XYZ file of C-alpha atoms in Angstrom:
407
model
C -59.448 17.448 203.663
C -57.040 17.247 201.035
C -55.895 13.617 202.182
C -59.100 12.890 201.894
C -59.266 13.953 197.893
C -56.167 12.035 197.614
C -57.503 8.918 198.332
C -60.295 8.833 196.543
C -58.607 9.397 193.638
C -56.624 7.109 194.374
C -59.163 4.613 195.246
C -60.556 5.856 191.572
C -57.929 5.005 189.549
C -56.983 1.345 190.837
C -60.434 1.066 189.991
C -60.348 2.195 186.439
C -57.319 0.372 185.882
C -58.954 -2.667 187.234
C -61.409 -2.815 185.252
C -59.318 -1.727 182.416
C -56.898 -4.863 183.609
C -59.887 -7.479 183.869
C -61.327 -6.579 180.609
C -58.211 -7.174 178.698
C -57.614 -10.507 180.157
C -60.973 -11.436 179.575
C -60.710 -10.280 176.199
C -57.117 -12.111 175.523
C -58.037 -14.919 177.420
C -61.274 -15.313 175.291
C -59.008 -14.917 171.817
C -57.039 -17.696 172.821
C -59.802 -19.774 174.089
C -60.836 -19.869 170.710
C -57.967 -20.169 169.301
C -56.891 -23.173 170.997
C -60.775 -24.834 170.655
C -60.140 -24.321 166.825
C -58.294 -26.868 164.299
C -56.118 -26.365 161.689
C -58.094 -27.706 159.335
C -61.154 -24.941 160.805
C -58.593 -22.330 160.347
C -58.002 -23.291 157.016
C -61.813 -23.496 155.859
C -62.101 -19.795 157.599
C -59.169 -18.756 155.257
C -60.897 -20.425 152.527
C -63.856 -17.967 152.799
C -62.114 -15.347 152.784
C -59.463 -16.026 149.857
C -58.328 -12.621 147.532
C -59.526 -12.783 144.011
C -55.719 -13.065 142.900
C -56.220 -16.488 143.864
C -58.989 -17.370 142.126
C -59.051 -15.642 138.439
C -57.145 -16.563 135.175
C -53.628 -15.935 135.944
C -52.857 -14.298 132.660
C -49.998 -12.620 134.472
C -47.921 -15.558 135.402
C -46.525 -17.825 132.426
C -44.832 -21.246 132.747
C -42.817 -23.482 130.635
C -44.960 -26.495 131.043
C -46.677 -27.493 127.176
C -50.212 -26.930 126.849
C -50.763 -31.002 126.020
C -49.034 -33.370 124.192
C -50.721 -32.745 120.946
C -46.988 -31.551 120.456
C -44.812 -35.140 120.283
C -45.438 -36.499 117.149
C -45.780 -40.259 116.995
C -43.131 -41.613 114.170
C -44.704 -44.430 111.745
C -41.020 -46.170 111.800
C -41.040 -46.884 115.857
C -40.544 -50.128 115.126
C -37.113 -49.726 113.101
C -35.864 -47.918 116.356
C -37.247 -49.689 119.658
C -33.810 -50.093 121.459
C -32.428 -46.317 120.652
C -36.187 -45.335 121.900
C -35.572 -47.228 125.166
C -32.178 -45.590 125.599
C -33.637 -42.090 125.142
C -36.123 -42.596 127.703
C -33.429 -44.064 130.287
C -30.897 -41.113 129.376
C -33.665 -38.934 130.896
C -33.028 -39.946 134.645
C -31.335 -37.839 137.066
C -31.900 -35.420 140.220
C -34.083 -32.975 138.321
C -36.285 -35.511 136.129
C -37.752 -38.966 134.787
C -38.812 -37.229 131.706
C -38.073 -34.761 129.220
C -41.479 -33.342 129.115
C -40.138 -31.147 125.642
C -38.085 -34.117 124.303
C -39.570 -35.312 120.436
C -39.340 -39.008 121.349
C -42.227 -38.534 124.330
C -45.009 -39.906 121.456
C -43.004 -42.943 120.537
C -42.129 -44.086 124.030
C -46.185 -43.164 124.632
C -46.997 -45.174 122.269
C -43.807 -48.452 122.982
C -45.234 -48.231 126.793
C -48.953 -48.451 125.210
C -48.504 -50.908 122.065
C -45.005 -52.786 122.350
C -44.888 -56.364 121.872
C -44.508 -58.171 125.620
C -41.848 -60.415 125.883
C -41.800 -61.977 129.058
C -44.075 -61.836 132.267
C -42.935 -62.163 136.121
C -44.358 -61.205 139.638
C -43.221 -57.725 140.748
C -42.743 -58.703 144.695
C -42.249 -54.926 145.376
C -44.924 -53.401 147.507
C -48.209 -54.355 149.137
C -49.818 -54.644 146.424
C -50.688 -57.118 143.104
C -48.153 -55.886 140.009
C -46.741 -57.490 137.150
C -43.157 -56.602 135.872
C -43.259 -56.998 132.089
C -40.583 -56.986 129.625
C -41.120 -55.084 126.166
C -39.459 -55.892 123.090
C -36.113 -53.787 123.488
C -35.645 -55.358 126.877
C -37.290 -52.373 128.520
C -39.404 -53.661 131.509
C -42.856 -52.156 132.755
C -44.818 -52.482 135.466
C -48.771 -52.785 134.921
C -50.812 -52.235 137.517
C -54.366 -53.559 137.075
C -57.903 -51.644 136.781
C -59.839 -53.284 139.901
C -62.264 -50.247 140.408
C -64.392 -48.310 137.517
C -63.181 -44.576 137.881
C -66.827 -43.321 139.301
C -66.433 -45.951 142.318
C -65.960 -43.795 145.268
C -63.365 -45.268 148.202
C -64.686 -44.508 151.453
C -63.243 -44.794 155.382
C -59.717 -43.531 155.708
C -57.955 -42.089 152.902
C -55.652 -44.934 152.398
C -58.429 -47.285 152.391
C -59.117 -49.578 149.179
C -56.457 -51.294 146.471
C -54.700 -49.176 144.450
C -55.726 -46.750 141.103
C -54.470 -47.750 138.367
C -55.738 -44.611 136.854
C -54.044 -42.260 139.654
C -50.369 -43.520 139.056
C -51.089 -41.946 135.205
C -53.041 -39.023 136.756
C -49.999 -38.359 138.889
C -47.665 -38.467 136.087
C -49.360 -35.881 133.889
C -49.747 -33.722 137.063
C -46.395 -33.852 137.913
C -45.694 -32.667 134.322
C -48.237 -29.761 134.831
C -46.499 -28.762 138.479
C -43.180 -28.698 136.017
C -41.662 -31.433 138.776
C -41.410 -34.123 135.949
C -40.471 -36.791 138.973
C -43.210 -38.898 138.170
C -41.942 -42.485 135.986
C -43.551 -41.650 132.241
C -47.199 -43.884 132.551
C -49.420 -44.202 129.946
C -53.366 -46.754 130.300
C -52.793 -50.286 128.612
C -55.427 -52.872 127.408
C -53.681 -55.931 127.537
C -54.851 -59.632 127.436
C -54.048 -62.303 130.562
C -54.527 -64.764 128.235
C -53.061 -64.137 124.695
C -50.740 -61.733 125.903
C -49.304 -62.775 129.454
C -49.601 -66.033 130.689
C -47.748 -67.475 127.135
C -44.315 -65.475 128.244
C -45.173 -66.288 131.896
C -42.041 -67.065 134.160
C -43.048 -70.137 136.505
C -43.710 -68.301 139.568
C -45.954 -66.041 138.140
C -47.972 -69.323 136.278
C -48.148 -70.657 139.717
C -50.909 -67.870 140.272
C -52.483 -68.068 137.789
C -56.330 -69.696 137.494
C -59.489 -70.063 135.348
C -62.552 -68.251 136.966
C -65.782 -68.227 134.954
C -63.648 -69.682 131.880
C -61.638 -66.574 131.941
C -57.630 -66.024 132.499
C -56.762 -64.690 136.111
C -54.162 -64.601 138.413
C -53.519 -63.309 141.936
C -49.665 -63.134 142.057
C -47.392 -62.505 144.733
C -47.439 -59.727 147.709
C -48.841 -58.713 150.997
C -52.593 -59.012 149.937
C -52.264 -61.153 147.391
C -54.948 -63.462 147.682
C -56.110 -66.468 145.542
C -59.743 -65.827 146.409
C -59.185 -62.299 144.929
C -57.545 -62.298 141.609
C -57.788 -60.200 138.688
C -58.970 -61.565 135.471
C -59.653 -60.765 132.121
C -62.963 -58.818 130.809
C -65.282 -61.737 128.681
C -63.457 -60.102 125.693
C -59.893 -61.596 127.074
C -58.722 -58.201 128.417
C -57.430 -56.639 131.053
C -56.874 -52.672 131.330
C -54.367 -51.124 133.685
C -51.428 -48.247 133.959
C -47.862 -49.242 132.175
C -45.034 -47.489 134.101
C -41.965 -47.252 132.972
C -39.000 -49.205 135.409
C -36.690 -46.813 134.984
C -32.395 -47.657 136.659
C -31.458 -45.794 139.060
C -30.013 -46.112 142.223
C -32.595 -45.168 144.974
C -32.338 -44.446 148.571
C -35.599 -45.618 150.072
C -36.899 -43.453 153.952
C -39.221 -43.201 156.173
C -41.295 -40.731 156.048
C -41.720 -38.150 158.826
C -45.603 -37.596 158.310
C -45.986 -41.513 158.215
C -48.925 -42.464 158.954
C -49.687 -45.172 162.159
C -52.249 -47.324 160.203
C -53.939 -48.245 163.340
C -57.361 -46.739 164.604
C -57.034 -44.427 167.743
C -53.382 -44.093 167.703
C -51.678 -40.639 166.561
C -48.332 -40.853 164.729
C -45.406 -38.010 166.417
C -46.767 -35.179 163.841
C -50.664 -35.422 165.154
C -49.680 -35.250 168.179
C -47.153 -32.457 168.536
C -47.997 -30.656 165.583
C -46.599 -27.232 167.322
C -43.127 -28.136 167.123
C -43.091 -31.385 165.107
C -41.152 -29.330 162.535
C -38.168 -28.265 164.255
C -37.760 -31.867 165.113
C -37.765 -33.021 161.656
C -35.513 -29.791 160.471
C -32.296 -31.191 162.898
C -31.979 -34.624 161.040
C -33.056 -33.447 157.479
C -31.258 -31.005 154.911
C -33.575 -27.748 154.358
C -33.377 -29.495 150.784
C -35.409 -32.248 151.450
C -37.332 -30.503 153.761
C -38.525 -28.048 150.688
C -39.150 -31.438 148.512
C -41.172 -32.795 151.359
C -43.080 -29.741 150.799
C -43.805 -30.049 147.524
C -44.970 -33.933 147.425
C -47.397 -32.736 150.179
C -48.872 -29.977 147.802
C -48.865 -32.989 145.071
C -50.297 -35.589 147.700
C -52.863 -33.484 148.493
C -54.049 -33.079 144.938
C -54.859 -36.515 144.282
C -55.408 -37.140 147.473
C -52.776 -40.057 148.400
C -52.424 -40.063 152.216
C -50.155 -43.130 151.902
C -46.906 -41.586 151.505
C -45.180 -43.945 154.216
C -41.928 -43.944 152.365
C -40.568 -42.181 149.711
C -37.426 -42.504 147.803
C -34.674 -40.006 146.766
C -31.645 -39.962 143.849
C -29.067 -37.912 144.432
C -30.655 -36.064 147.953
C -34.007 -35.629 145.442
C -37.188 -36.654 146.873
C -38.772 -38.971 143.754
C -43.006 -38.678 143.440
C -43.355 -42.353 143.187
C -45.716 -44.948 144.005
C -49.303 -42.820 143.416
C -51.696 -45.334 143.236
C -53.955 -44.111 146.543
C -55.130 -40.892 144.962
C -58.827 -40.448 142.867
C -60.477 -42.536 145.984
C -63.261 -40.017 147.348
C -63.908 -36.548 144.887
C -66.285 -35.368 148.067
C -63.383 -35.807 150.852
C -60.583 -33.453 151.484
C -57.959 -35.119 153.765
C -56.188 -31.809 154.922
C -53.907 -33.395 157.131
C -51.658 -34.540 154.350
C -50.785 -30.983 154.000
C -49.384 -31.085 157.462
C -45.573 -30.779 155.875
C -46.647 -27.110 154.867
C -48.895 -26.172 157.580
C -46.914 -27.460 159.962
C -43.471 -25.671 158.767
C -44.636 -23.199 156.779
C -42.086 -22.650 154.218
C -42.586 -22.952 150.176
C -40.597 -22.565 147.337
C -41.344 -19.579 145.398
C -41.122 -21.743 142.097
C -43.533 -23.833 143.811
C -45.597 -21.094 145.083
C -45.240 -19.356 141.127
C -46.109 -22.873 139.363
C -49.302 -22.917 141.741
C -50.699 -19.623 140.959
C -50.575 -20.148 137.257
C -53.091 -22.660 137.804
C -55.774 -21.102 138.845
C -59.090 -20.248 137.404
C -59.626 -23.582 136.077
C -56.093 -23.841 134.135
C -55.890 -26.979 136.210
C -58.119 -28.708 134.510
C -57.710 -27.089 131.248
C -54.335 -28.582 130.985
C -55.517 -32.320 132.382
C -58.089 -32.136 129.901
C -55.165 -32.040 126.940
C -53.711 -34.703 128.470
C -54.189 -38.539 126.653
C -56.994 -40.547 127.456
C -57.906 -38.415 130.502
C -61.632 -38.701 129.849
C -61.079 -42.567 130.908
C -58.967 -41.772 133.450
C -60.918 -39.406 135.770
C -64.168 -38.093 136.187
C -65.848 -34.348 136.377
C -66.091 -34.592 140.155
C -62.601 -35.757 141.039
C -61.417 -32.825 138.460
C -63.590 -30.219 140.352
C -62.466 -31.911 143.742
C -58.610 -31.108 142.291
C -59.175 -27.344 141.454
C -60.769 -27.523 145.240
C -57.551 -28.640 146.854
C -55.660 -25.821 144.662
C -57.695 -23.331 146.665
C -57.098 -25.173 149.414
C -53.464 -24.899 149.500
C -53.725 -20.674 149.155
C -55.916 -21.135 152.120
C -53.075 -22.736 153.896
C -50.614 -20.681 152.757
C -52.959 -17.551 153.983
C -53.080 -19.206 157.660
C -49.313 -19.652 157.476
C -48.868 -15.695 156.653
C -51.076 -15.104 159.252
C -48.894 -17.096 161.420
C -45.880 -14.384 160.119
C -44.334 -17.797 159.260
C -44.384 -17.284 155.326
């Protein structure tokens, strides 16, 4: 009798253990299947819905040293008497921490010279894939001119790297680098010039060889990978052409292929897309920790403006510079989360970067951008809202990393 009860009791215990174990395995497998079926993007958007309020409120507890605007940069009335000095000062700023001294009293003078300085020579800038001019201003300062191809309201459909360079993206990127307390973009501003009256009279022979007349307007098609005689840039009916003028600073830069480069081939993924879980470890074995932090910083910057064309990058004394930002501001209604791959694959972030980002919550990013010179000509309210939304998506990605116990 005792033996029979013992057997029944053991059987009951085994059944209970079986049911508990089975239930646990079913729940665990269900969770794992749910995780496996969700993309990183879906998790980030889920975190966005759950985002704590401190990511959204005006940052009264955060203070940074970024100037509120350029209003304090006084433009000298006697600038023509000190052109050489102005350019000497501008070039003296270049080092591995900044390309512009944002606190200098000469910033306004330099902006004015970039915008109005007399053009004494015009040539082709054959670097890169798109039409650019290499201009020499009075005082022998070289600058790059990127022309306007699209109206600022134009929405670029397709992949994140679609379309031609947007001149306004270069200027807004410069402003954003200042706001992020990372002045690693070359100083840039909008300029209106005339191909007929300012460029062609001082053009080199090779530039003149690409000049033509269309509908009584002066045009150039330049020389570059995508340059084509059937697709020139032209003066408008008032013999003027808008674009971005960017200072061509002098420094010994080293060019590198980005670890997060795209394949630019439909249906073909890069290694970082094929092996996302272990990719950061692979990258970390090839570059320094500082470089990795730099690449994460620039990915946040690229994400805010939606520049998904960072196939290469340049370094100055081992610091990653924020150059060539013309593919931003393409579509304010699309957020390409994979630009943040360096952040969500590595899940590391400088404390100083996080502090700066937190100082821009509650609409402060827009407030700072709106105080920049000529901003209303460069960006739409839709793009400003999109940049605010992307800032929150960066915070959601940080929360995603925290859930993984990696940040």
